Coordinates of C-alpha atoms and ligand atoms in Angstrom, one line a residue:
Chain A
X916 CA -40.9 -32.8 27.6
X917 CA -39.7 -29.7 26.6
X918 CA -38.9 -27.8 22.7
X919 CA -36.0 -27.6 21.3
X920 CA -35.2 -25.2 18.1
X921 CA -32.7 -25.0 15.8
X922 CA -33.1 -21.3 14.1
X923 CA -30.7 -21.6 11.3
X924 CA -33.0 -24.4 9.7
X925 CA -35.8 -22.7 10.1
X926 CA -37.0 -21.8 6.8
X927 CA -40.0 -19.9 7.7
X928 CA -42.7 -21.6 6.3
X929 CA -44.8 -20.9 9.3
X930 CA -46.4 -24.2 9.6
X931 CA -45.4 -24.3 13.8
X932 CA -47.0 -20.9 14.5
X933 CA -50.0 -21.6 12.5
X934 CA -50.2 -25.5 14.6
X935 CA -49.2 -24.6 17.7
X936 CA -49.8 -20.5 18.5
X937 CA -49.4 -20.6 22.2
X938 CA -46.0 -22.5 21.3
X939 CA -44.8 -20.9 18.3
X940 CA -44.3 -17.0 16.7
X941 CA -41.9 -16.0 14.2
X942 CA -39.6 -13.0 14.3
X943 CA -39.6 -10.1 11.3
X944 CA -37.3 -12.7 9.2
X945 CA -40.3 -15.6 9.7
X946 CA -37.5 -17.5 11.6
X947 CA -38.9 -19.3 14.2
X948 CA -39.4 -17.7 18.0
X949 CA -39.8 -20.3 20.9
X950 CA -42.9 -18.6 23.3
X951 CA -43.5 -21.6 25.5
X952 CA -40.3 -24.2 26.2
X953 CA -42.4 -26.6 27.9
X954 CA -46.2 -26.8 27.0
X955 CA -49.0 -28.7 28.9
X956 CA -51.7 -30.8 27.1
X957 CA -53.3 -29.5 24.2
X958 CA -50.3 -27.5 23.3
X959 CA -48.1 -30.0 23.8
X960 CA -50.4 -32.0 21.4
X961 CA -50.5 -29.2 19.1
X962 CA -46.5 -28.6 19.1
X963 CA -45.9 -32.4 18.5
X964 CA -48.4 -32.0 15.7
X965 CA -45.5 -28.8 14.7
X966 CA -42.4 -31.2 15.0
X967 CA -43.8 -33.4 12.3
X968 CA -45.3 -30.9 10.4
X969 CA -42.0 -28.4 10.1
X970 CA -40.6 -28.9 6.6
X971 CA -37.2 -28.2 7.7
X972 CA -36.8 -30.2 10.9
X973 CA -35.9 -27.6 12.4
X974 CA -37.9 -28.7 15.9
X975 CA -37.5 -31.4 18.5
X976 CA -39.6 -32.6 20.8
X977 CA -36.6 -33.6 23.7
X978 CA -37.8 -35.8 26.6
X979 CA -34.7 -34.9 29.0
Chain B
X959 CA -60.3 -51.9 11.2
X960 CA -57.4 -54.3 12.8
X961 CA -54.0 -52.7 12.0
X962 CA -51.2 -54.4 10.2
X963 CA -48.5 -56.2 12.0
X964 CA -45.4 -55.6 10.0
X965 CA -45.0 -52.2 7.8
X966 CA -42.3 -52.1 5.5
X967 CA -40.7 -48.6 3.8
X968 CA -38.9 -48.3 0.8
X969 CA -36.9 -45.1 0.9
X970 CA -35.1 -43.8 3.7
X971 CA -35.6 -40.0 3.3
X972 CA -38.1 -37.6 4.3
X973 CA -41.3 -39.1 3.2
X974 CA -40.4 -42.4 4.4
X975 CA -39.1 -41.8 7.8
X976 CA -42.2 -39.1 8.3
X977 CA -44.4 -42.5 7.8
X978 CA -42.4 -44.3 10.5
X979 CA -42.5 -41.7 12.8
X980 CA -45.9 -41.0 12.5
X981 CA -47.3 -44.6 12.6
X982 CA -45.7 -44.2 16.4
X983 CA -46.9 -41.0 17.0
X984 CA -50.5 -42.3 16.3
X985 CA -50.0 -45.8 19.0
X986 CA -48.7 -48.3 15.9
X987 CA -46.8 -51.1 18.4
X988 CA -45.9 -53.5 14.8
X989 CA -42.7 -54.0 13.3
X990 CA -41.4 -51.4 11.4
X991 CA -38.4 -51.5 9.0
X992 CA -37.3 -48.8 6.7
X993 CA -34.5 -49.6 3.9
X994 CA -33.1 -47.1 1.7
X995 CA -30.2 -47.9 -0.9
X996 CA -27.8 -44.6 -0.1
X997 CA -25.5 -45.4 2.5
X998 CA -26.8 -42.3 5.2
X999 CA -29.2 -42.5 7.9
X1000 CA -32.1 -40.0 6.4
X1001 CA -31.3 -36.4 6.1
X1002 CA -33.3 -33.6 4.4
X1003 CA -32.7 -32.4 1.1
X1004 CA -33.6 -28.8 0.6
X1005 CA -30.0 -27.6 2.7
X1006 CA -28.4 -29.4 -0.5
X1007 CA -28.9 -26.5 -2.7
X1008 CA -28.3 -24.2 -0.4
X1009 CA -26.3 -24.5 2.5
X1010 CA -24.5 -27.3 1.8
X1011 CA -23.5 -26.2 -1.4
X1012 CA -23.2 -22.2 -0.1
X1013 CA -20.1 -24.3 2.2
X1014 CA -22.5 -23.0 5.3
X1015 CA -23.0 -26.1 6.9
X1016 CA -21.6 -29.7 7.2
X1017 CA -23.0 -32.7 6.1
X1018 CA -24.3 -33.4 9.9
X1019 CA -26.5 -30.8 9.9
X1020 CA -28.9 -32.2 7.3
X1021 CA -29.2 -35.4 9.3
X1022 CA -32.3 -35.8 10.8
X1023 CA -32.3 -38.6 13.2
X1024 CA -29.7 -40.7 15.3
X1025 CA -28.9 -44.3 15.0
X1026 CA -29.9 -44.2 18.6
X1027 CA -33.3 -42.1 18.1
X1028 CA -34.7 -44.7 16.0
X1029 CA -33.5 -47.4 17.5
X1030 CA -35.5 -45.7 20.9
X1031 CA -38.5 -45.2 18.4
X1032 CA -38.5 -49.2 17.3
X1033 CA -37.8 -48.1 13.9
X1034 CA -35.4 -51.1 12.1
X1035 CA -33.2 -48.8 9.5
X1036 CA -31.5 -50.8 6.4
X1037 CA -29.3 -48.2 5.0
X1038 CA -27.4 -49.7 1.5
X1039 CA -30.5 -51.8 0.8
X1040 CA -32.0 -51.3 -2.3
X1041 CA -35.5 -52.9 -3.6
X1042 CA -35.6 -55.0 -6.8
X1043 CA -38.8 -56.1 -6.7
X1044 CA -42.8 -56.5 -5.2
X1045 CA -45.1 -59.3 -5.4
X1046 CA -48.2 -57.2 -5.0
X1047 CA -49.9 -60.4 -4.5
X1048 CA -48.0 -62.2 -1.7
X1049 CA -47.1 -59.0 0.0
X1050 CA -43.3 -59.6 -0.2
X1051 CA -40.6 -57.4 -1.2
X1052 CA -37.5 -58.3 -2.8
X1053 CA -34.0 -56.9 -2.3
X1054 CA -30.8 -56.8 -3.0
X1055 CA -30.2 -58.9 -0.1
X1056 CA -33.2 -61.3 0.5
X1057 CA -37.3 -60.8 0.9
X1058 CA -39.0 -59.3 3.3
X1059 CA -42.8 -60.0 4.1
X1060 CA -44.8 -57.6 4.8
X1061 CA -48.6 -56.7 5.7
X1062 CA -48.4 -53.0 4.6
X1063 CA -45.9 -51.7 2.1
X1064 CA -45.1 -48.2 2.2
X1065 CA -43.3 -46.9 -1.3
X1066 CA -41.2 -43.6 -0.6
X1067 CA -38.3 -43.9 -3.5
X1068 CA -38.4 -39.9 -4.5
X1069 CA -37.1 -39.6 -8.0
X1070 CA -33.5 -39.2 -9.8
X1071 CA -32.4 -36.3 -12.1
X1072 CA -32.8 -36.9 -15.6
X1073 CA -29.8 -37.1 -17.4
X1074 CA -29.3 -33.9 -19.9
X1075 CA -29.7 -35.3 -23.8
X1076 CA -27.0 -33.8 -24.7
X1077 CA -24.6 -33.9 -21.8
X1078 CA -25.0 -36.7 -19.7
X1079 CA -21.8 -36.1 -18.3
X1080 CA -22.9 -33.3 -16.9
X1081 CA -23.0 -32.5 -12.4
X1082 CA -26.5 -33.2 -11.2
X1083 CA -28.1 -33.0 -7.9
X1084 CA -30.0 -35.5 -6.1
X1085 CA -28.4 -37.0 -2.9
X1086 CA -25.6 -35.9 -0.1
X1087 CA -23.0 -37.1 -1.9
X1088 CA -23.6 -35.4 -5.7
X1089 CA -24.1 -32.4 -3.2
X1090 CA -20.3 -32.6 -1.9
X1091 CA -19.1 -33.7 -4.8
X1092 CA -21.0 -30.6 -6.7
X1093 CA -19.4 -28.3 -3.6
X1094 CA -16.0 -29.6 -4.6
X1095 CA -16.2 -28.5 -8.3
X1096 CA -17.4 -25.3 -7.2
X1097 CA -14.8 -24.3 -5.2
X1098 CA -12.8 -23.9 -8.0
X1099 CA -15.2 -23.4 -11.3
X1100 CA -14.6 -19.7 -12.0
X1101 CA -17.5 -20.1 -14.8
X1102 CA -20.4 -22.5 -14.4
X1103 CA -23.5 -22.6 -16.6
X1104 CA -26.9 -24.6 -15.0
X1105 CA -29.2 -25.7 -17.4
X1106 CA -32.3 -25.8 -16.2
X1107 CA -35.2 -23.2 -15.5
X1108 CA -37.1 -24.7 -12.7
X1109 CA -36.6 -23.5 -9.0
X1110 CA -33.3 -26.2 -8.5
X1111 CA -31.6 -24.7 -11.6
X1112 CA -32.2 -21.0 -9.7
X1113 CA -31.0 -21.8 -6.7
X1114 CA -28.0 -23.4 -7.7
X1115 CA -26.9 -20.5 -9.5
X1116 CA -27.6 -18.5 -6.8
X1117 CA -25.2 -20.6 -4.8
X1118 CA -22.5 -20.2 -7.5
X1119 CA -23.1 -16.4 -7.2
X1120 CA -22.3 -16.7 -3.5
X1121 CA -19.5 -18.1 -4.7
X1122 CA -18.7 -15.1 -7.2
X1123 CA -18.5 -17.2 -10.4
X1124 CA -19.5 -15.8 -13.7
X1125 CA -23.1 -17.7 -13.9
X1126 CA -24.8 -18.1 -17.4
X1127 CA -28.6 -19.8 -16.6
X1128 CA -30.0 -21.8 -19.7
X1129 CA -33.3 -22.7 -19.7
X1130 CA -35.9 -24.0 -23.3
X1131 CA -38.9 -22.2 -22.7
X1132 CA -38.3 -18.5 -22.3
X1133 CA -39.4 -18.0 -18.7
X1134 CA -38.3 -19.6 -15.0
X1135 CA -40.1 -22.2 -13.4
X1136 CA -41.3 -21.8 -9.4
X1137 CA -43.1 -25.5 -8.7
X1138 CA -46.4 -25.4 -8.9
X1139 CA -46.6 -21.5 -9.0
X1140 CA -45.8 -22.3 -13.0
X1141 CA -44.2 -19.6 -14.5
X1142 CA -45.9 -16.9 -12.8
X1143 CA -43.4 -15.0 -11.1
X1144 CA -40.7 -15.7 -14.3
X1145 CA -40.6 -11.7 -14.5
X1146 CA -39.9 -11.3 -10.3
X1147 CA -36.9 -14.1 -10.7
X1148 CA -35.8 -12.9 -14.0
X1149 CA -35.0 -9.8 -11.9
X1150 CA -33.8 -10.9 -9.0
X1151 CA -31.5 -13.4 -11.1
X1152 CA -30.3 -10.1 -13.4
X1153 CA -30.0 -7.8 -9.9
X1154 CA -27.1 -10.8 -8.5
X1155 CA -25.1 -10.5 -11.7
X1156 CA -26.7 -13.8 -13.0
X1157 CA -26.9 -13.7 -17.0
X1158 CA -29.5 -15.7 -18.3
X1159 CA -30.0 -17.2 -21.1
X1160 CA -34.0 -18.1 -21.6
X1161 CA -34.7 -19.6 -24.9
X1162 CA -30.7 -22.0 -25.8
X1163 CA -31.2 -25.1 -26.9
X1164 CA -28.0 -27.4 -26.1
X1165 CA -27.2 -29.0 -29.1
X1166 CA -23.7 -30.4 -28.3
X1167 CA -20.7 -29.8 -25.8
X1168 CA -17.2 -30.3 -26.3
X1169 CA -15.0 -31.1 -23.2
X1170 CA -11.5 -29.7 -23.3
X1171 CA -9.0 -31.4 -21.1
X1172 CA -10.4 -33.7 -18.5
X1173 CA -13.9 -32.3 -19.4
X1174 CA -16.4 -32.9 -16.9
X1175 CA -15.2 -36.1 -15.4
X1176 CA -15.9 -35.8 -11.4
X1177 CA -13.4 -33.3 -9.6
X1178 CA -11.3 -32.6 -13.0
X1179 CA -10.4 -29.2 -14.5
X1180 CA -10.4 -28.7 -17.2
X1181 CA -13.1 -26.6 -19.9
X1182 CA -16.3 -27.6 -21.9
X1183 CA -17.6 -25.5 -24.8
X1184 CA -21.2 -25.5 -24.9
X1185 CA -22.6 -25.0 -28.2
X1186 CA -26.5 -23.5 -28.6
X1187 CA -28.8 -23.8 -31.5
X1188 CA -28.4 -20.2 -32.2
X1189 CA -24.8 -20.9 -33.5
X1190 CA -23.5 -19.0 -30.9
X1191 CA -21.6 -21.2 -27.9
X1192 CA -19.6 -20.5 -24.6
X1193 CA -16.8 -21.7 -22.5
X1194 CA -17.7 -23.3 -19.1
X1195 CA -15.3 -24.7 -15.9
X1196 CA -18.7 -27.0 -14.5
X1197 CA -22.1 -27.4 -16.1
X1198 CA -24.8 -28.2 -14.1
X1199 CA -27.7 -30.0 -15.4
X1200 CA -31.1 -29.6 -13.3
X1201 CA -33.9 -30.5 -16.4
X1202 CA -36.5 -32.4 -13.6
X1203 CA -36.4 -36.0 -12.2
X1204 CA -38.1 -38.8 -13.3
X1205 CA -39.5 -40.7 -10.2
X1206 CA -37.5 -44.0 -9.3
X1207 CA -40.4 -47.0 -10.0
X1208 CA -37.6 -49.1 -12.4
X1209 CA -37.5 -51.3 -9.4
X1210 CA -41.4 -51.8 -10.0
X1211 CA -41.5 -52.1 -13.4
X1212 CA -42.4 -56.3 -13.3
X1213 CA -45.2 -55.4 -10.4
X1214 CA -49.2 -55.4 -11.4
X1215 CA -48.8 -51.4 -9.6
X1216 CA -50.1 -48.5 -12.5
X1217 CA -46.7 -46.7 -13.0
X1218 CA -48.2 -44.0 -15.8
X1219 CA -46.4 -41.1 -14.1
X1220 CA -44.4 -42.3 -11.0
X1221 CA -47.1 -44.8 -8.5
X1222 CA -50.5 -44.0 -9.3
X1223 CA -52.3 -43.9 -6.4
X1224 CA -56.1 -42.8 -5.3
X1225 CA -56.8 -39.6 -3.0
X1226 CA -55.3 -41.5 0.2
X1227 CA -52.6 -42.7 -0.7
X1228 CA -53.1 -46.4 -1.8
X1229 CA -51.9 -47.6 -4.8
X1230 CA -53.1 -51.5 -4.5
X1231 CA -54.4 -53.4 -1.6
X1232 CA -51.7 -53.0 1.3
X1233 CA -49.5 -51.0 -1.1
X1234 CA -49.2 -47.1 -0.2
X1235 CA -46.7 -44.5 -1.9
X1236 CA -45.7 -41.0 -0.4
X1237 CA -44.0 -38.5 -1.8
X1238 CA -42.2 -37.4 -4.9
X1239 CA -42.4 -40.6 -6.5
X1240 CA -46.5 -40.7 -5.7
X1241 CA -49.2 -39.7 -7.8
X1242 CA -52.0 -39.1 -5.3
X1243 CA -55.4 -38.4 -7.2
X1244 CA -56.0 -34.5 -6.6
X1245 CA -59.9 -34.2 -5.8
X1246 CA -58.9 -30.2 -6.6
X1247 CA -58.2 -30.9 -10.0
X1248 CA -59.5 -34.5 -10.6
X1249 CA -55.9 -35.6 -11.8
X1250 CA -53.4 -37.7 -10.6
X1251 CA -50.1 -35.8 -10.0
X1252 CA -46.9 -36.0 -8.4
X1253 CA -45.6 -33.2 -6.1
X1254 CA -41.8 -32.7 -5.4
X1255 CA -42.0 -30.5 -2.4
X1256 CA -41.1 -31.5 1.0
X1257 CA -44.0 -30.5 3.0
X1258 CA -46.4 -32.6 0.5
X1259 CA -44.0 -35.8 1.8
X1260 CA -44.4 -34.9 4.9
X1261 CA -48.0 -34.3 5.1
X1262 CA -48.9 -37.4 3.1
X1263 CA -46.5 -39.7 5.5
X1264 CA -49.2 -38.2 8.0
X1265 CA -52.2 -39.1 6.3
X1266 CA -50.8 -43.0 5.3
X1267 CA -49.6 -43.2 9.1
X1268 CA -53.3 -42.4 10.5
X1269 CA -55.1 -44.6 7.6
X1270 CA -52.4 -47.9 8.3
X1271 CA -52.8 -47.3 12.0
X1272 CA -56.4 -46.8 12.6
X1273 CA -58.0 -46.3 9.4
X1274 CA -58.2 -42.5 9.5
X1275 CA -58.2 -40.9 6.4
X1276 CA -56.0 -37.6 7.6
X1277 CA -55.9 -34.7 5.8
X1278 CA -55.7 -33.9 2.2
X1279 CA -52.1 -32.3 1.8
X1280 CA -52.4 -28.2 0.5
X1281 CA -48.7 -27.5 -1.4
X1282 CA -46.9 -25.2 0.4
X1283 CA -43.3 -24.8 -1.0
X1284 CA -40.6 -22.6 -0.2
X1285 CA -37.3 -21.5 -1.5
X1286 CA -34.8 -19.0 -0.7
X1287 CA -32.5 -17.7 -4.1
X1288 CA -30.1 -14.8 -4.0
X1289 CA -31.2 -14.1 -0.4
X1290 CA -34.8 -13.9 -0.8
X1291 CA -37.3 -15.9 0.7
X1292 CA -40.3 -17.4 -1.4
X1293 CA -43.2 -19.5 0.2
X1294 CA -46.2 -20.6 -2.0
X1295 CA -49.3 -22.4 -0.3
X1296 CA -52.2 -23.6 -2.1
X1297 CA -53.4 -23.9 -5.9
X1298 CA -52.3 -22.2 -9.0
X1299 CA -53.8 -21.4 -12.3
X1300 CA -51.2 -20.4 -15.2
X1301 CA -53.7 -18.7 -17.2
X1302 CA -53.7 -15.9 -14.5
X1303 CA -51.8 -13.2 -13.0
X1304 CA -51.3 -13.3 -9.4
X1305 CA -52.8 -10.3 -7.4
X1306 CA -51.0 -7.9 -4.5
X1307 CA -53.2 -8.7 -1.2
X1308 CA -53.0 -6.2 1.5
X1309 CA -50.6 -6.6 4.2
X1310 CA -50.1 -4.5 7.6
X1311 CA -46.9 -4.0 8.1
X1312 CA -44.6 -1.8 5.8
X1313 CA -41.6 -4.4 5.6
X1314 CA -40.6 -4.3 1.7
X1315 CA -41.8 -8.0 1.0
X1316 CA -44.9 -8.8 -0.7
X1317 CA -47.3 -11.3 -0.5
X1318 CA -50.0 -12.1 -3.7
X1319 CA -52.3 -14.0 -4.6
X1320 CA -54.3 -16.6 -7.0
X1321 CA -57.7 -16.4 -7.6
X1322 CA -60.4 -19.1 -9.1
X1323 CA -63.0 -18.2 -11.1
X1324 CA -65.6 -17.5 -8.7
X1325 CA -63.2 -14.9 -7.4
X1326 CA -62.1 -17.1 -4.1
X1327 CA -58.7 -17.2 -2.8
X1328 CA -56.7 -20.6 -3.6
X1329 CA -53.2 -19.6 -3.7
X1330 CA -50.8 -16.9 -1.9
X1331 CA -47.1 -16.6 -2.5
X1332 CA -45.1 -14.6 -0.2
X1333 CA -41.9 -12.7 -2.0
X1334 CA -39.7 -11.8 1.7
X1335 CA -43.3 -11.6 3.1
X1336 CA -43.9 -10.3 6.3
X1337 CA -44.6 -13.5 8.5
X1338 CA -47.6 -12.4 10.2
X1339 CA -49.1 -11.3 6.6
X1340 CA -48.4 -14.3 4.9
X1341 CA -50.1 -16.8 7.6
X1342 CA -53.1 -14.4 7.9
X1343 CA -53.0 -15.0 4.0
X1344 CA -52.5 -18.5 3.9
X1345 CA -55.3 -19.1 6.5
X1346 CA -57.7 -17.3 3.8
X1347 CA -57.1 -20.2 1.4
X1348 CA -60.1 -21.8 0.4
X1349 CA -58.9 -25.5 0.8
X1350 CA -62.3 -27.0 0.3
X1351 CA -62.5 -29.8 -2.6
X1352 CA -64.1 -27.4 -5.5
X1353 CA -62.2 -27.1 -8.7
X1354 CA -60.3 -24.3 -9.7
X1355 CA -62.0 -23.9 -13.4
X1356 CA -65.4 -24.5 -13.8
X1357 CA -65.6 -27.9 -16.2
X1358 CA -68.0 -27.7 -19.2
Ligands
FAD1412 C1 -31.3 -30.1 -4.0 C2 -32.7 -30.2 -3.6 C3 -33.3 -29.0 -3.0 C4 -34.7 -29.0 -2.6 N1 -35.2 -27.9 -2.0 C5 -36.5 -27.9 -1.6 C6 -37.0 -26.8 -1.0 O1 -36.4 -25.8 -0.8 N2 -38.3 -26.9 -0.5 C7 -39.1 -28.0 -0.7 O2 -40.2 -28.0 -0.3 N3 -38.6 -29.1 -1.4 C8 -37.3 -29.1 -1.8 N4 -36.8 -30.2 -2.5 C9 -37.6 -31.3 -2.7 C10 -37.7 -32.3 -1.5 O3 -36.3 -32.6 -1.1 C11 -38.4 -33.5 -1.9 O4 -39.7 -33.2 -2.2 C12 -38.3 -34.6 -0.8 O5 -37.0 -35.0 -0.6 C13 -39.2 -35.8 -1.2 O6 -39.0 -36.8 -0.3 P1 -39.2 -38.3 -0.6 O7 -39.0 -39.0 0.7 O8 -40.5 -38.5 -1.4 O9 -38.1 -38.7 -1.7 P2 -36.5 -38.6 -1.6 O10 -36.1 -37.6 -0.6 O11 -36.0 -38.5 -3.0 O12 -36.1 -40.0 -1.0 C14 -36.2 -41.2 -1.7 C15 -35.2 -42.2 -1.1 O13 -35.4 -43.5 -1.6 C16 -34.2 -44.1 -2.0 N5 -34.5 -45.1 -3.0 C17 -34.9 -45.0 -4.3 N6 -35.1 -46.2 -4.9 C18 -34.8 -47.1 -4.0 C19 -34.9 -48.5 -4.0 N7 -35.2 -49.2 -5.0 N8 -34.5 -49.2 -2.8 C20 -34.2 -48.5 -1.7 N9 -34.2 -47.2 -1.7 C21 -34.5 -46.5 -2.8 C22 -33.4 -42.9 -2.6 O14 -32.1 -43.2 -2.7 C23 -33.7 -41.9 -1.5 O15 -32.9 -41.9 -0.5 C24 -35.4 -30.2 -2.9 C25 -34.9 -31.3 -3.5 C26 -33.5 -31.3 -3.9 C27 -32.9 -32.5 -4.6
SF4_1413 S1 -42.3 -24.8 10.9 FE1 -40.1 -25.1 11.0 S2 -39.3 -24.0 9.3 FE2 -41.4 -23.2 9.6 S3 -41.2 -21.4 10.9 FE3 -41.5 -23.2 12.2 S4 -39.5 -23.9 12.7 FE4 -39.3 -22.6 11.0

């Protein structure tokens, strides 16, 4: 498993960073800032939890 | 609680596709079909407005699954299907093109813009294709008016801006709408609006139009002279009419459902035995304010798709979904999160870094935090913000 983003949809609403902390930060413009590409247990729980959540879509969940 | 075997979803958009996706997330192994009547595999809406109409980005990009990803998720997408009808009783659904049985029903059908009074004729915005269609006119339109005050009406003239037409904004009721932050940052937009050359126009009434040429027929030139109550009136290449949406239950209208303001529905999402709704075209009962409303923001789809996926697939009863909205007009970025009271002024909170961007917020009467709106806000500052929400079910006024 590993995350994919896609930064010009990123709206920066903040909802991944506030899920998923060790997964997710945001730069100065809120856009989102990949920390961890491929989390372990709970934060891959809690950055699943982030791919639904995000109101742009802006992050996948890619299983290659 | 045994879970259903076959879940059906009307509405192939955010909301509804959220549901599917989450009712595999949380171990659902039934069938699960999602229709929707526009011909596109579901895509998100907000880009509309803004990228897609800015010319940024291609219709592709607001896609926001493949054929092939649903098919790998079990998820059975009928796209060009539309509902005609429910039989709330014998859990079947009709369609344009035969009935489906189902065990759970899952209503996701969003709203349409409401026509203008006046000017039916004129461009709306709803779906991919009145965005493209919208982007076509405005490639040309050297003048545009939008009529409407609301957050849609201000970021699509922003987009014209970016296009670097003369843009005249109409709106009724003397201030700008932001969702459910009311009108209480119509002095902010009013400013930003005035600051990108926008010229607004806060208290017209539209009382006719006269259409010039080919007048507002799809992709014609061509003029239309709108004429205010006032007396005074104004020339326009493409008017724009973004006066709110009325949630899309016609198809309903024969059903036993309560359809007093879209599909009235209780705290979790059900609206009848086996019959959910998510989304704009829901009215969830708000145990914050003890009503029933509707809420047209994405994230509220998305986080009540995530509360009717846990409840159909194990009885959970999720989370309550906190509005949290966003926007992003003449450059500037607005997020809202949480509750808003008109009646009062939203309050500076401290932030700790010395960007220029600001973040407020709304206070209830026992002086507790229930709202924050972030104007370019720092990131960090805002989430620290947000997390100081009081999200607990306690009303916002005190009742008598
Ligand atoms: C231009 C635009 C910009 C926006 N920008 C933002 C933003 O910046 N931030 C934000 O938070 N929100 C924004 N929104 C709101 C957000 O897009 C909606 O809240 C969201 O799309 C709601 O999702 P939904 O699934 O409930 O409904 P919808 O997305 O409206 O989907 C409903 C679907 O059901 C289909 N349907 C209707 N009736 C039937 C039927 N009888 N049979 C079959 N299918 C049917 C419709 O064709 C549609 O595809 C914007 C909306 C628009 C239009
Ligand atoms: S949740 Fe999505 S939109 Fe929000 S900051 Fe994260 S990636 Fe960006």
């Amino acid at each position: 498993m590993s995350i994919l983003v896609q930064t010009d949809a990123c709206v920066g609403a903040g909802q991944c960073a506030l899920v998923a902390p060790d997964v997710f930060d945001q730069d100065d413009n809120g856009i989102v800032l990949l920390l961890e590409p491929d989390p372990q247990g709970a934060d891959l729980a809690a950055a699943t939890r982030a791919v639904r959540l995000c109101p742009a879509r802006a992050i996948a969940l890619s299983t290659t | 609680m045994s879970s259903p075997a076959r879940v059906v979803i009307v509405g192939a958009s955010i909301g509804g596709l959220t549901v599917a996706e989450s009712l595999r997330d949380e171990g659902f192994d039934g069938e699960i079909t999602l229709l929707g009547d526009e011909p596109h595999l579901p895509y998100t809406r907000p880009p509309l407005s803004k990228q897609i109409l800015a010319g940024e980005w291609q219709p592709e990009q607001a896609a926001i699954r493949t054929a092939a990803e649903l098919d790998g998720l079990g998820i059975r997408v009928l796209t060009g299907r539309a509902a005609t009808g429910l039989d709330v009783e014998a859990r079947t659904l009709h369609t344009d093109d035969g009935a489906l049985p189902f065990d759970e029903l899952v209503i996701a059908t969003g709203t349409r813009p409401r026509p203008h009074p006046v000017l039916a004729e004129a461009s709306t915005l709803r779906t991919m294709d009145d965005a493209l269609r919208l982007r076509e006119r405005m490639e040309t339109a050297r003048r545009v008016a939008v009529i409407g005050s609301g957050i849609l009406g201000s970021e699509i003239a922003s987009a014209a801006r970016k296009r670097d037409a003369e843009v005249l904004l109409v709106g009724r009721s003397g201030s700008l709408g932001f969702g459910g932050v009311g009108t209480l940052l119509s002095d902010e937009l009013t400013r930003l609006h005035e600051q990108h050359g926008v010229e607004l126009a806060l208290r017209a009434e539209l009382v006719g139009a006269e259409l010039a040429g080919a007048g507002l027929a799809p992709n014609a030139s061509g003029s239309t002279t709108l004429a205010f109550a006032d007396g005074t009136s104004r020339a326009v290449d493409l008017v724009v009419a973004m006066i709110g949406g009325t949630p899309r239950t016609e198809w309903l209208a024969a059903s036993t459902l309560d359809l007093a303001d879209g599909v009235v529905c209780d705290h979790l999402g059900v609206a009848a035995p086996g019959i959910s709704a998510v989304g704009d075209v829901a009215a969830w009962l708000d145990p914050i304010t003890g009503r029933h409303r509707r809420v047209e923001h994405q994230s509220n789809a998305i986080e009540q798709a995530i509360a009717v996926a846990a409840r159909l697939a194990h009885g959970g009863e999720g989370a309550q979904p906190v509005p949290l909205f966003w926007s992003e007009i003449h450059g500037t970025r607005i997020h809202a999160y949480g509750w808003f009271d008109p009646e009062r002024p939203l309050a500076e909170l401290p932030k700790t870094s010395d960007s220029p961007g600001t973040v407020s917020g709304s206070h209830d009467e026992a002086g507790e935090l229930r709202g924050v709106v972030g104007w370019n806000a720092p990131p960090r500052d805002f989430r620290t913000a947000r997390a100081a929400v009081v999200t607990t079910i306690r009303p916002l006024v005190a009742h008598s």
